[in-house]
Amino acid sequence: MRDGEHDSAVGVRVSTLHSMKGLEYRCVAVAGATASAFPFPPAVTPADVDGLQNATDLAAERCLLFVACTRAREALYVSYSGRPSEFLPE
């Protein structure tokens, strides 16, 4: 799908997690929710450098995955390979 197309257009939209905020889709697939991707290591300050910033960064990363997963109206698919993200329920 291209930007500006009507919501009823048939197709698949590939998007970053950041750009999904405020949008809604019938089905959403979040691929690659692995421990090495969520939280994204470069986005998180190490706890030994700044504990408070580490907690803030982890919360922001958790919110990012939450936003992506709550964009689905009817169906959500989350996939990972290997070890799942610590943010996913067991």
PDB file with one MODEL, atoms N, CA, C and O in Angstrom:
MODEL        1
ATOM      1  N   MET A   1       0.839  -1.178   0.000  1.00  0.00           N
ATOM      2  CA  MET A   1       0.000   0.000   0.000  1.00  0.00           C
ATOM      3  C   MET A   1       0.884   1.242   0.000  1.00  0.00           C
ATOM      4  O   MET A   1       2.011   1.221   0.496  1.00  0.00           O
ATOM      5  N   ARG A   2       0.374   2.284  -0.544  1.00  0.00           N
ATOM      6  CA  ARG A   2       1.100   3.552  -0.570  1.00  0.00           C
ATOM      7  C   ARG A   2       0.410   4.541   0.348  1.00  0.00           C
ATOM      8  O   ARG A   2      -0.791   4.441   0.598  1.00  0.00           O
ATOM      9  N   ASP A   3       1.173   5.488   0.845  1.00  0.00           N
ATOM     10  CA  ASP A   3       0.589   6.546   1.654  1.00  0.00           C
ATOM     11  C   ASP A   3      -0.486   7.264   0.854  1.00  0.00           C
ATOM     12  O   ASP A   3      -0.326   7.498  -0.344  1.00  0.00           O
ATOM     13  N   GLY A   4      -1.564   7.607   1.510  1.00  0.00           N
ATOM     14  CA  GLY A   4      -2.636   8.338   0.854  1.00  0.00           C
ATOM     15  C   GLY A   4      -3.706   7.454   0.247  1.00  0.00           C
ATOM     16  O   GLY A   4      -4.743   7.953  -0.188  1.00  0.00           O
ATOM     17  N   GLU A   5      -3.472   6.130   0.209  1.00  0.00           N
ATOM     18  CA  GLU A   5      -4.504   5.250  -0.335  1.00  0.00           C
ATOM     19  C   GLU A   5      -5.637   5.123   0.671  1.00  0.00           C
ATOM     20  O   GLU A   5      -5.441   5.268   1.878  1.00  0.00           O
ATOM     21  N   HIS A   6      -6.813   4.854   0.153  1.00  0.00           N
ATOM     22  CA  HIS A   6      -7.994   4.708   0.996  1.00  0.00           C
ATOM     23  C   HIS A   6      -7.818   3.528   1.956  1.00  0.00           C
ATOM     24  O   HIS A   6      -7.158   2.544   1.621  1.00  0.00           O
ATOM     25  N   ASP A   7      -8.402   3.630   3.135  1.00  0.00           N
ATOM     26  CA  ASP A   7      -8.285   2.579   4.150  1.00  0.00           C
ATOM     27  C   ASP A   7      -8.820   1.227   3.687  1.00  0.00           C
ATOM     28  O   ASP A   7      -8.403   0.190   4.203  1.00  0.00           O
ATOM     29  N   SER A   8      -9.725   1.227   2.736  1.00  0.00           N
ATOM     30  CA  SER A   8     -10.295  -0.040   2.261  1.00  0.00           C
ATOM     31  C   SER A   8      -9.433  -0.698   1.183  1.00  0.00           C
ATOM     32  O   SER A   8      -9.777  -1.773   0.692  1.00  0.00           O
ATOM     33  N   ALA A   9      -8.325  -0.069   0.812  1.00  0.00           N
ATOM     34  CA  ALA A   9      -7.445  -0.653  -0.208  1.00  0.00           C
ATOM     35  C   ALA A   9      -6.895  -1.986   0.292  1.00  0.00           C
ATOM     36  O   ALA A   9      -6.585  -2.139   1.473  1.00  0.00           O
ATOM     37  N   VAL A  10      -6.781  -2.934  -0.611  1.00  0.00           N
ATOM     38  CA  VAL A  10      -6.270  -4.255  -0.271  1.00  0.00           C
ATOM     39  C   VAL A  10      -4.759  -4.245  -0.453  1.00  0.00           C
ATOM     40  O   VAL A  10      -4.254  -3.784  -1.476  1.00  0.00           O
ATOM     41  N   GLY A  11      -4.042  -4.752   0.540  1.00  0.00           N
ATOM     42  CA  GLY A  11      -2.601  -4.814   0.420  1.00  0.00           C
ATOM     43  C   GLY A  11      -1.940  -4.985   1.772  1.00  0.00           C
ATOM     44  O   GLY A  11      -2.599  -5.158   2.797  1.00  0.00           O
ATOM     45  N   VAL A  12      -0.641  -4.931   1.745  1.00  0.00           N
ATOM     46  CA  VAL A  12       0.156  -5.076   2.961  1.00  0.00           C
ATOM     47  C   VAL A  12       0.974  -3.812   3.130  1.00  0.00           C
ATOM     48  O   VAL A  12       1.588  -3.330   2.178  1.00  0.00           O
ATOM     49  N   ARG A  13       0.982  -3.280   4.328  1.00  0.00           N
ATOM     50  CA  ARG A  13       1.790  -2.102   4.632  1.00  0.00           C
ATOM     51  C   ARG A  13       2.929  -2.548   5.549  1.00  0.00           C
ATOM     52  O   ARG A  13       2.701  -3.145   6.601  1.00  0.00           O
ATOM     53  N   VAL A  14       4.146  -2.250   5.131  1.00  0.00           N
ATOM     54  CA  VAL A  14       5.328  -2.545   5.940  1.00  0.00           C
ATOM     55  C   VAL A  14       5.744  -1.235   6.592  1.00  0.00           C
ATOM     56  O   VAL A  14       5.869  -0.208   5.926  1.00  0.00           O
ATOM     57  N   SER A  15       5.955  -1.286   7.896  1.00  0.00           N
ATOM     58  CA  SER A  15       6.170  -0.062   8.629  1.00  0.00           C
ATOM     59  C   SER A  15       7.156  -0.276   9.774  1.00  0.00           C
ATOM     60  O   SER A  15       7.349  -1.398  10.242  1.00  0.00           O
ATOM     61  N   THR A  16       7.764   0.797  10.210  1.00  0.00           N
ATOM     62  CA  THR A  16       8.567   0.726  11.434  1.00  0.00           C
ATOM     63  C   THR A  16       7.623   0.823  12.620  1.00  0.00           C
ATOM     64  O   THR A  16       6.489   1.282  12.482  1.00  0.00           O
ATOM     65  N   LEU A  17       8.084   0.397  13.767  1.00  0.00           N
ATOM     66  CA  LEU A  17       7.261   0.487  14.975  1.00  0.00           C
ATOM     67  C   LEU A  17       6.954   1.940  15.311  1.00  0.00           C
ATOM     68  O   LEU A  17       5.845   2.266  15.734  1.00  0.00           O
ATOM     69  N   HIS A  18       7.935   2.802  15.123  1.00  0.00           N
ATOM     70  CA  HIS A  18       7.760   4.213  15.459  1.00  0.00           C
ATOM     71  C   HIS A  18       6.659   4.887  14.642  1.00  0.00           C
ATOM     72  O   HIS A  18       5.970   5.777  15.142  1.00  0.00           O
ATOM     73  N   SER A  19       6.493   4.471  13.406  1.00  0.00           N
ATOM     74  CA  SER A  19       5.510   5.129  12.548  1.00  0.00           C
ATOM     75  C   SER A  19       4.099   4.575  12.713  1.00  0.00           C
ATOM     76  O   SER A  19       3.184   5.053  12.043  1.00  0.00           O
ATOM     77  N   MET A  20       3.892   3.599  13.566  1.00  0.00           N
ATOM     78  CA  MET A  20       2.571   3.002  13.752  1.00  0.00           C
ATOM     79  C   MET A  20       1.712   3.749  14.765  1.00  0.00           C
ATOM     80  O   MET A  20       0.506   3.518  14.855  1.00  0.00           O
ATOM     81  N   LYS A  21       2.327   4.630  15.515  1.00  0.00           N
ATOM     82  CA  LYS A  21       1.603   5.352  16.571  1.00  0.00           C
ATOM     83  C   LYS A  21       0.403   6.093  15.983  1.00  0.00           C
ATOM     84  O   LYS A  21       0.527   6.826  15.001  1.00  0.00           O
ATOM     85  N   GLY A  22      -0.753   5.890  16.599  1.00  0.00           N
ATOM     86  CA  GLY A  22      -1.959   6.572  16.174  1.00  0.00           C
ATOM     87  C   GLY A  22      -2.701   5.910  15.029  1.00  0.00           C
ATOM     88  O   GLY A  22      -3.781   6.371  14.658  1.00  0.00           O
ATOM     89  N   LEU A  23      -2.163   4.852  14.462  1.00  0.00           N
ATOM     90  CA  LEU A  23      -2.803   4.168  13.343  1.00  0.00           C
ATOM     91  C   LEU A  23      -3.485   2.896  13.827  1.00  0.00           C
ATOM     92  O   LEU A  23      -3.222   2.423  14.933  1.00  0.00           O
ATOM     93  N   GLU A  24      -4.355   2.350  12.998  1.00  0.00           N
ATOM     94  CA  GLU A  24      -5.052   1.120  13.331  1.00  0.00           C
ATOM     95  C   GLU A  24      -5.187   0.277  12.067  1.00  0.00           C
ATOM     96  O   GLU A  24      -5.413   0.807  10.979  1.00  0.00           O
ATOM     97  N   TYR A  25      -5.048  -1.023  12.218  1.00  0.00           N
ATOM     98  CA  TYR A  25      -5.130  -1.955  11.088  1.00  0.00           C
ATOM     99  C   TYR A  25      -5.973  -3.146  11.482  1.00  0.00           C
ATOM    100  O   TYR A  25      -6.117  -3.460  12.663  1.00  0.00           O
ATOM    101  N   ARG A  26      -6.530  -3.808  10.481  1.00  0.00           N
ATOM    102  CA  ARG A  26      -7.327  -5.021  10.750  1.00  0.00           C
ATOM    103  C   ARG A  26      -6.451  -6.098  11.359  1.00  0.00           C
ATOM    104  O   ARG A  26      -6.817  -6.702  12.367  1.00  0.00           O
ATOM    105  N   CYS A  27      -5.296  -6.345  10.757  1.00  0.00           N
ATOM    106  CA  CYS A  27      -4.351  -7.350  11.251  1.00  0.00           C
ATOM    107  C   CYS A  27      -2.966  -6.725  11.338  1.00  0.00           C
ATOM    108  O   CYS A  27      -2.586  -5.899  10.508  1.00  0.00           O
ATOM    109  N   VAL A  28      -2.232  -7.129  12.343  1.00  0.00           N
ATOM    110  CA  VAL A  28      -0.857  -6.653  12.522  1.00  0.00           C
ATOM    111  C   VAL A  28       0.036  -7.848  12.786  1.00  0.00           C
ATOM    112  O   VAL A  28      -0.316  -8.740  13.558  1.00  0.00           O
ATOM    113  N   ALA A  29       1.182  -7.863  12.147  1.00  0.00           N
ATOM    114  CA  ALA A  29       2.199  -8.878  12.408  1.00  0.00           C
ATOM    115  C   ALA A  29       3.459  -8.154  12.879  1.00  0.00           C
ATOM    116  O   ALA A  29       3.994  -7.294  12.179  1.00  0.00           O
ATOM    117  N   VAL A  30       3.917  -8.509  14.056  1.00  0.00           N
ATOM    118  CA  VAL A  30       5.163  -7.960  14.590  1.00  0.00           C
ATOM    119  C   VAL A  30       6.185  -9.086  14.474  1.00  0.00           C
ATOM    120  O   VAL A  30       6.125 -10.076  15.204  1.00  0.00           O
ATOM    121  N   ALA A  31       7.109  -8.921  13.558  1.00  0.00           N
ATOM    122  CA  ALA A  31       8.097  -9.965  13.297  1.00  0.00           C
ATOM    123  C   ALA A  31       9.407  -9.639  14.001  1.00  0.00           C
ATOM    124  O   ALA A  31       9.817  -8.481  14.081  1.00  0.00           O
ATOM    125  N   GLY A  32      10.046 -10.669  14.503  1.00  0.00           N
ATOM    126  CA  GLY A  32      11.380 -10.503  15.077  1.00  0.00           C
ATOM    127  C   GLY A  32      11.396  -9.955  16.489  1.00  0.00           C
ATOM    128  O   GLY A  32      12.293  -9.190  16.844  1.00  0.00           O
ATOM    129  N   ALA A  33      10.423 -10.332  17.299  1.00  0.00           N
ATOM    130  CA  ALA A  33      10.372  -9.856  18.688  1.00  0.00           C
ATOM    131  C   ALA A  33      11.295 -10.709  19.566  1.00  0.00           C
ATOM    132  O   ALA A  33      10.855 -11.350  20.520  1.00  0.00           O
ATOM    133  N   THR A  34      12.560 -10.697  19.222  1.00  0.00           N
ATOM    134  CA  THR A  34      13.555 -11.500  19.941  1.00  0.00           C
ATOM    135  C   THR A  34      14.186 -10.715  21.080  1.00  0.00           C
ATOM    136  O   THR A  34      14.046  -9.494  21.164  1.00  0.00           O
ATOM    137  N   ALA A  35      14.874 -11.422  21.946  1.00  0.00           N
ATOM    138  CA  ALA A  35      15.553 -10.795  23.080  1.00  0.00           C
ATOM    139  C   ALA A  35      16.641  -9.831  22.613  1.00  0.00           C
ATOM    140  O   ALA A  35      16.945  -8.864  23.313  1.00  0.00           O
ATOM    141  N   SER A  36      17.224 -10.075  21.456  1.00  0.00           N
ATOM    142  CA  SER A  36      18.286  -9.195  20.964  1.00  0.00           C
ATOM    143  C   SER A  36      17.742  -7.946  20.258  1.00  0.00           C
ATOM    144  O   SER A  36      18.503  -7.022  19.968  1.00  0.00           O
ATOM    145  N   ALA A  37      16.434  -7.911  19.981  1.00  0.00           N
ATOM    146  CA  ALA A  37      15.829  -6.763  19.307  1.00  0.00           C
ATOM    147  C   ALA A  37      14.975  -5.906  20.234  1.00  0.00           C
ATOM    148  O   ALA A  37      14.883  -4.693  20.045  1.00  0.00           O
ATOM    149  N   PHE A  38      14.354  -6.521  21.229  1.00  0.00           N
ATOM    150  CA  PHE A  38      13.496  -5.820  22.198  1.00  0.00           C
ATOM    151  C   PHE A  38      13.926  -6.170  23.602  1.00  0.00           C
ATOM    152  O   PHE A  38      13.720  -7.309  24.021  1.00  0.00           O
ATOM    153  N   PRO A  39      14.497  -5.282  24.331  1.00  0.00           N
ATOM    154  CA  PRO A  39      14.779  -3.897  23.973  1.00  0.00           C
ATOM    155  C   PRO A  39      15.975  -3.800  23.030  1.00  0.00           C
ATOM    156  O   PRO A  39      16.873  -4.642  23.057  1.00  0.00           O
ATOM    157  N   PHE A  40      15.971  -2.761  22.196  1.00  0.00           N
ATOM    158  CA  PHE A  40      17.036  -2.524  21.233  1.00  0.00           C
ATOM    159  C   PHE A  40      18.263  -2.028  22.003  1.00  0.00           C
ATOM    160  O   PHE A  40      18.236  -0.924  22.546  1.00  0.00           O
ATOM    161  N   PRO A  41      19.339  -2.822  22.060  1.00  0.00           N
ATOM    162  CA  PRO A  41      20.483  -2.482  22.923  1.00  0.00           C
ATOM    163  C   PRO A  41      21.037  -1.060  22.778  1.00  0.00           C
ATOM    164  O   PRO A  41      21.318  -0.435  23.800  1.00  0.00           O
ATOM    165  N   PRO A  42      21.210  -0.511  21.564  1.00  0.00           N
ATOM    166  CA  PRO A  42      21.735   0.855  21.481  1.00  0.00           C
ATOM    167  C   PRO A  42      20.792   1.921  22.058  1.00  0.00           C
ATOM    168  O   PRO A  42      21.221   3.040  22.337  1.00  0.00           O
ATOM    169  N   ALA A  43      19.524   1.580  22.233  1.00  0.00           N
ATOM    170  CA  ALA A  43      18.555   2.551  22.744  1.00  0.00           C
ATOM    171  C   ALA A  43      18.467   2.553  24.266  1.00  0.00           C
ATOM    172  O   ALA A  43      17.750   3.368  24.848  1.00  0.00           O
ATOM    173  N   VAL A  44      19.192   1.645  24.908  1.00  0.00           N
ATOM    174  CA  VAL A  44      19.086   1.515  26.359  1.00  0.00           C
ATOM    175  C   VAL A  44      20.424   1.840  27.032  1.00  0.00           C
ATOM    176  O   VAL A  44      21.446   1.211  26.754  1.00  0.00           O
ATOM    177  N   THR A  45      20.391   2.826  27.912  1.00  0.00           N
ATOM    178  CA  THR A  45      21.571   3.190  28.698  1.00  0.00           C
ATOM    179  C   THR A  45      21.870   2.061  29.680  1.00  0.00           C
ATOM    180  O   THR A  45      20.961   1.607  30.375  1.00  0.00           O
ATOM    181  N   PRO A  46      23.109   1.599  29.758  1.00  0.00           N
ATOM    182  CA  PRO A  46      23.440   0.536  30.713  1.00  0.00           C
ATOM    183  C   PRO A  46      23.118   0.953  32.158  1.00  0.00           C
ATOM    184  O   PRO A  46      23.315   2.106  32.542  1.00  0.00           O
ATOM    185  N   ALA A  47      22.630   0.011  32.929  1.00  0.00           N
ATOM    186  CA  ALA A  47      22.247   0.293  34.317  1.00  0.00           C
ATOM    187  C   ALA A  47      23.433   0.776  35.146  1.00  0.00           C
ATOM    188  O   ALA A  47      23.263   1.601  36.044  1.00  0.00           O
ATOM    189  N   ASP A  48      24.635   0.270  34.853  1.00  0.00           N
ATOM    190  CA  ASP A  48      25.800   0.690  35.637  1.00  0.00           C
ATOM    191  C   ASP A  48      26.264   2.105  35.290  1.00  0.00           C
ATOM    192  O   ASP A  48      27.040   2.701  36.036  1.00  0.00           O
ATOM    193  N   VAL A  49      25.795   2.645  34.166  1.00  0.00           N
ATOM    194  CA  VAL A  49      26.117   4.025  33.784  1.00  0.00           C
ATOM    195  C   VAL A  49      25.125   4.983  34.433  1.00  0.00           C
ATOM    196  O   VAL A  49      25.524   5.989  35.022  1.00  0.00           O
ATOM    197  N   ASP A  50      23.826   4.673  34.327  1.00  0.00           N
ATOM    198  CA  ASP A  50      22.783   5.514  34.902  1.00  0.00           C
ATOM    199  C   ASP A  50      21.540   4.648  35.094  1.00  0.00           C
ATOM    200  O   ASP A  50      20.821   4.358  34.138  1.00  0.00           O
ATOM    201  N   GLY A  51      21.301   4.245  36.321  1.00  0.00           N
ATOM    202  CA  GLY A  51      20.188   3.350  36.635  1.00  0.00           C
ATOM    203  C   GLY A  51      18.828   3.926  36.306  1.00  0.00           C
ATOM    204  O   GLY A  51      17.960   3.217  35.797  1.00  0.00           O
ATOM    205  N   LEU A  52      18.632   5.210  36.593  1.00  0.00           N
ATOM    206  CA  LEU A  52      17.352   5.847  36.315  1.00  0.00           C
ATOM    207  C   LEU A  52      17.098   5.953  34.814  1.00  0.00           C
ATOM    208  O   LEU A  52      15.987   5.695  34.350  1.00  0.00           O
ATOM    209  N   GLN A  53      18.123   6.331  34.057  1.00  0.00           N
ATOM    210  CA  GLN A  53      17.979   6.418  32.601  1.00  0.00           C
ATOM    211  C   GLN A  53      17.743   5.038  32.001  1.00  0.00           C
ATOM    212  O   GLN A  53      16.991   4.903  31.036  1.00  0.00           O
ATOM    213  N   ASN A  54      18.379   4.009  32.565  1.00  0.00           N
ATOM    214  CA  ASN A  54      18.166   2.640  32.111  1.00  0.00           C
ATOM    215  C   ASN A  54      16.696   2.256  32.259  1.00  0.00           C
ATOM    216  O   ASN A  54      16.102   1.695  31.338  1.00  0.00           O
ATOM    217  N   ALA A  55      16.114   2.556  33.408  1.00  0.00           N
ATOM    218  CA  ALA A  55      14.706   2.234  33.647  1.00  0.00           C
ATOM    219  C   ALA A  55      13.799   3.004  32.689  1.00  0.00           C
ATOM    220  O   ALA A  55      12.818   2.461  32.181  1.00  0.00           O
ATOM    221  N   THR A  56      14.131   4.264  32.448  1.00  0.00           N
ATOM    222  CA  THR A  56      13.354   5.090  31.519  1.00  0.00           C
ATOM    223  C   THR A  56      13.450   4.543  30.100  1.00  0.00           C
ATOM    224  O   THR A  56      12.446   4.451  29.394  1.00  0.00           O
ATOM    225  N   ASP A  57      14.657   4.181  29.687  1.00  0.00           N
ATOM    226  CA  ASP A  57      14.868   3.629  28.343  1.00  0.00           C
ATOM    227  C   ASP A  57      14.118   2.315  28.160  1.00  0.00           C
ATOM    228  O   ASP A  57      13.509   2.089  27.114  1.00  0.00           O
ATOM    229  N   LEU A  58      14.159   1.446  29.170  1.00  0.00           N
ATOM    230  CA  LEU A  58      13.445   0.165  29.083  1.00  0.00           C
ATOM    231  C   LEU A  58      11.940   0.387  28.982  1.00  0.00           C
ATOM    232  O   LEU A  58      11.256  -0.307  28.230  1.00  0.00           O
ATOM    233  N   ALA A  59      11.425   1.356  29.738  1.00  0.00           N
ATOM    234  CA  ALA A  59       9.997   1.662  29.667  1.00  0.00           C
ATOM    235  C   ALA A  59       9.625   2.166  28.272  1.00  0.00           C
ATOM    236  O   ALA A  59       8.572   1.805  27.746  1.00  0.00           O
ATOM    237  N   ALA A  60      10.472   2.990  27.675  1.00  0.00           N
ATOM    238  CA  ALA A  60      10.202   3.497  26.326  1.00  0.00           C
ATOM    239  C   ALA A  60      10.207   2.364  25.298  1.00  0.00           C
ATOM    240  O   ALA A  60       9.370   2.341  24.396  1.00  0.00           O
ATOM    241  N   GLU A  61      11.135   1.439  25.430  1.00  0.00           N
ATOM    242  CA  GLU A  61      11.195   0.298  24.516  1.00  0.00           C
ATOM    243  C   GLU A  61       9.980  -0.609  24.694  1.00  0.00           C
ATOM    244  O   GLU A  61       9.433  -1.116  23.715  1.00  0.00           O
ATOM    245  N   ARG A  62       9.563  -0.811  25.929  1.00  0.00           N
ATOM    246  CA  ARG A  62       8.372  -1.618  26.206  1.00  0.00           C
ATOM    247  C   ARG A  62       7.138  -0.955  25.598  1.00  0.00           C
ATOM    248  O   ARG A  62       6.291  -1.630  25.012  1.00  0.00           O
ATOM    249  N   CYS A  63       7.040   0.361  25.738  1.00  0.00           N
ATOM    250  CA  CYS A  63       5.910   1.105  25.168  1.00  0.00           C
ATOM    251  C   CYS A  63       5.884   1.004  23.647  1.00  0.00           C
ATOM    252  O   CYS A  63       4.812   0.919  23.048  1.00  0.00           O
ATOM    253  N   LEU A  64       7.044   1.014  23.027  1.00  0.00           N
ATOM    254  CA  LEU A  64       7.123   0.904  21.576  1.00  0.00           C
ATOM    255  C   LEU A  64       6.534  -0.419  21.093  1.00  0.00           C
ATOM    256  O   LEU A  64       5.770  -0.446  20.128  1.00  0.00           O
ATOM    257  N   LEU A  65       6.882  -1.499  21.753  1.00  0.00           N
ATOM    258  CA  LEU A  65       6.324  -2.804  21.381  1.00  0.00           C
ATOM    259  C   LEU A  65       4.836  -2.843  21.693  1.00  0.00           C
ATOM    260  O   LEU A  65       4.057  -3.399  20.920  1.00  0.00           O
ATOM    261  N   PHE A  66       4.436  -2.262  22.815  1.00  0.00           N
ATOM    262  CA  PHE A  66       3.020  -2.208  23.180  1.00  0.00           C
ATOM    263  C   PHE A  66       2.212  -1.474  22.117  1.00  0.00           C
ATOM    264  O   PHE A  66       1.152  -1.950  21.709  1.00  0.00           O
ATOM    265  N   VAL A  67       2.698  -0.322  21.665  1.00  0.00           N
ATOM    266  CA  VAL A  67       1.997   0.452  20.637  1.00  0.00           C
ATOM    267  C   VAL A  67       1.832  -0.378  19.375  1.00  0.00           C
ATOM    268  O   VAL A  67       0.748  -0.408  18.792  1.00  0.00           O
ATOM    269  N   ALA A  68       2.891  -1.049  18.947  1.00  0.00           N
ATOM    270  CA  ALA A  68       2.802  -1.873  17.737  1.00  0.00           C
ATOM    271  C   ALA A  68       1.750  -2.973  17.896  1.00  0.00           C
ATOM    272  O   ALA A  68       0.982  -3.241  16.972  1.00  0.00           O
ATOM    273  N   CYS A  69       1.720  -3.598  19.054  1.00  0.00           N
ATOM    274  CA  CYS A  69       0.797  -4.714  19.274  1.00  0.00           C
ATOM    275  C   CYS A  69      -0.649  -4.271  19.452  1.00  0.00           C
ATOM    276  O   CYS A  69      -1.564  -5.064  19.232  1.00  0.00           O
ATOM    277  N   THR A  70      -0.868  -3.037  19.840  1.00  0.00           N
ATOM    278  CA  THR A  70      -2.240  -2.571  20.056  1.00  0.00           C
ATOM    279  C   THR A  70      -2.818  -1.855  18.842  1.00  0.00           C
ATOM    280  O   THR A  70      -3.873  -1.229  18.947  1.00  0.00           O
ATOM    281  N   ARG A  71      -2.158  -1.932  17.704  1.00  0.00           N
ATOM    282  CA  ARG A  71      -2.680  -1.332  16.472  1.00  0.00           C
ATOM    283  C   ARG A  71      -3.649  -2.271  15.766  1.00  0.00           C
ATOM    284  O   ARG A  71      -4.324  -1.863  14.820  1.00  0.00           O
ATOM    285  N   ALA A  72      -3.729  -3.519  16.209  1.00  0.00           N
ATOM    286  CA  ALA A  72      -4.564  -4.524  15.541  1.00  0.00           C
ATOM    287  C   ALA A  72      -6.003  -4.487  16.054  1.00  0.00           C
ATOM    288  O   ALA A  72      -6.242  -4.511  17.261  1.00  0.00           O
ATOM    289  N   ARG A  73      -6.964  -4.426  15.117  1.00  0.00           N
ATOM    290  CA  ARG A  73      -8.383  -4.477  15.496  1.00  0.00           C
ATOM    291  C   ARG A  73      -8.869  -5.911  15.648  1.00  0.00           C
ATOM    292  O   ARG A  73      -9.640  -6.211  16.559  1.00  0.00           O
ATOM    293  N   GLU A  74      -8.422  -6.803  14.761  1.00  0.00           N
ATOM    294  CA  GLU A  74      -8.964  -8.159  14.728  1.00  0.00           C
ATOM    295  C   GLU A  74      -7.949  -9.242  15.050  1.00  0.00           C
ATOM    296  O   GLU A  74      -8.280 -10.207  15.739  1.00  0.00           O
ATOM    297  N   ALA A  75      -6.726  -9.105  14.569  1.00  0.00           N
ATOM    298  CA  ALA A  75      -5.760 -10.182  14.753  1.00  0.00           C
ATOM    299  C   ALA A  75      -4.357  -9.612  14.935  1.00  0.00           C
ATOM    300  O   ALA A  75      -3.963  -8.645  14.283  1.00  0.00           O
ATOM    301  N   LEU A  76      -3.620 -10.245  15.840  1.00  0.00           N
ATOM    302  CA  LEU A  76      -2.229  -9.868  16.098  1.00  0.00           C
ATOM    303  C   LEU A  76      -1.378 -11.124  16.019  1.00  0.00           C
ATOM    304  O   LEU A  76      -1.709 -12.151  16.612  1.00  0.00           O
ATOM    305  N   TYR A  77      -0.280 -11.033  15.283  1.00  0.00           N
ATOM    306  CA  TYR A  77       0.682 -12.125  15.183  1.00  0.00           C
ATOM    307  C   TYR A  77       2.038 -11.585  15.613  1.00  0.00           C
ATOM    308  O   TYR A  77       2.517 -10.590  15.068  1.00  0.00           O
ATOM    309  N   VAL A  78       2.648 -12.232  16.579  1.00  0.00           N
ATOM    310  CA  VAL A  78       3.979 -11.837  17.047  1.00  0.00           C
ATOM    311  C   VAL A  78       4.890 -13.036  16.861  1.00  0.00           C
ATOM    312  O   VAL A  78       4.585 -14.133  17.328  1.00  0.00           O
ATOM    313  N   SER A  79       6.003 -12.830  16.181  1.00  0.00           N
ATOM    314  CA  SER A  79       6.920 -13.937  15.939  1.00  0.00           C
ATOM    315  C   SER A  79       8.318 -13.599  16.430  1.00  0.00           C
ATOM    316  O   SER A  79       8.701 -12.435  16.539  1.00  0.00           O
ATOM    317  N   TYR A  80       9.054 -14.643  16.717  1.00  0.00           N
ATOM    318  CA  TYR A  80      10.452 -14.496  17.106  1.00  0.00           C
ATOM    319  C   TYR A  80      11.165 -15.793  16.785  1.00  0.00           C
ATOM    320  O   TYR A  80      10.537 -16.831  16.578  1.00  0.00           O
ATOM    321  N   SER A  81      12.454 -15.721  16.748  1.00  0.00           N
ATOM    322  CA  SER A  81      13.285 -16.896  16.521  1.00  0.00           C
ATOM    323  C   SER A  81      14.320 -16.924  17.628  1.00  0.00           C
ATOM    324  O   SER A  81      14.961 -15.912  17.910  1.00  0.00           O
ATOM    325  N   GLY A  82      14.482 -18.052  18.243  1.00  0.00           N
ATOM    326  CA  GLY A  82      15.414 -18.131  19.366  1.00  0.00           C
ATOM    327  C   GLY A  82      14.730 -17.704  20.655  1.00  0.00           C
ATOM    328  O   GLY A  82      13.632 -18.163  20.968  1.00  0.00           O
ATOM    329  N   ARG A  83      15.379 -16.833  21.391  1.00  0.00           N
ATOM    330  CA  ARG A  83      14.854 -16.384  22.676  1.00  0.00           C
ATOM    331  C   ARG A  83      13.915 -15.191  22.473  1.00  0.00           C
ATOM    332  O   ARG A  83      14.295 -14.214  21.828  1.00  0.00           O
ATOM    333  N   PRO A  84      12.690 -15.258  23.019  1.00  0.00           N
ATOM    334  CA  PRO A  84      11.749 -14.147  22.850  1.00  0.00           C
ATOM    335  C   PRO A  84      12.141 -12.942  23.698  1.00  0.00           C
ATOM    336  O   PRO A  84      12.920 -13.059  24.644  1.00  0.00           O
ATOM    337  N   SER A  85      11.599 -11.804  23.351  1.00  0.00           N
ATOM    338  CA  SER A  85      11.835 -10.585  24.117  1.00  0.00           C
ATOM    339  C   SER A  85      11.351 -10.765  25.544  1.00  0.00           C
ATOM    340  O   SER A  85      10.377 -11.477  25.789  1.00  0.00           O
ATOM    341  N   GLU A  86      12.021 -10.131  26.473  1.00  0.00           N
ATOM    342  CA  GLU A  86      11.590 -10.162  27.869  1.00  0.00           C
ATOM    343  C   GLU A  86      10.257  -9.436  28.046  1.00  0.00           C
ATOM    344  O   GLU A  86       9.602  -9.591  29.077  1.00  0.00           O
ATOM    345  N   PHE A  87       9.854  -8.655  27.060  1.00  0.00           N
ATOM    346  CA  PHE A  87       8.591  -7.925  27.130  1.00  0.00           C
ATOM    347  C   PHE A  87       7.390  -8.777  26.773  1.00  0.00           C
ATOM    348  O   PHE A  87       6.257  -8.367  27.029  1.00  0.00           O
ATOM    349  N   LEU A  88       7.598  -9.953  26.190  1.00  0.00           N
ATOM    350  CA  LEU A  88       6.491 -10.826  25.812  1.00  0.00           C
ATOM    351  C   LEU A  88       6.095 -11.705  26.991  1.00  0.00           C
ATOM    352  O   LEU A  88       6.953 -12.156  27.750  1.00  0.00           O
ATOM    353  N   PRO A  89       4.782 -11.951  27.145  1.00  0.00           N
ATOM    354  CA  PRO A  89       4.341 -12.837  28.233  1.00  0.00           C
ATOM    355  C   PRO A  89       4.808 -14.265  27.971  1.00  0.00           C
ATOM    356  O   PRO A  89       5.018 -14.668  26.827  1.00  0.00           O
ATOM    357  N   GLU A  90       4.959 -14.996  29.021  1.00  0.00           N
ATOM    358  CA  GLU A  90       5.392 -16.400  28.879  1.00  0.00           C
ATOM    359  C   GLU A  90       4.241 -17.301  28.556  1.00  0.00           C
ATOM    360  O   GLU A  90       4.426 -18.508  28.403  1.00  0.00           O
TER     361      GLU A  90
ENDMDL
END
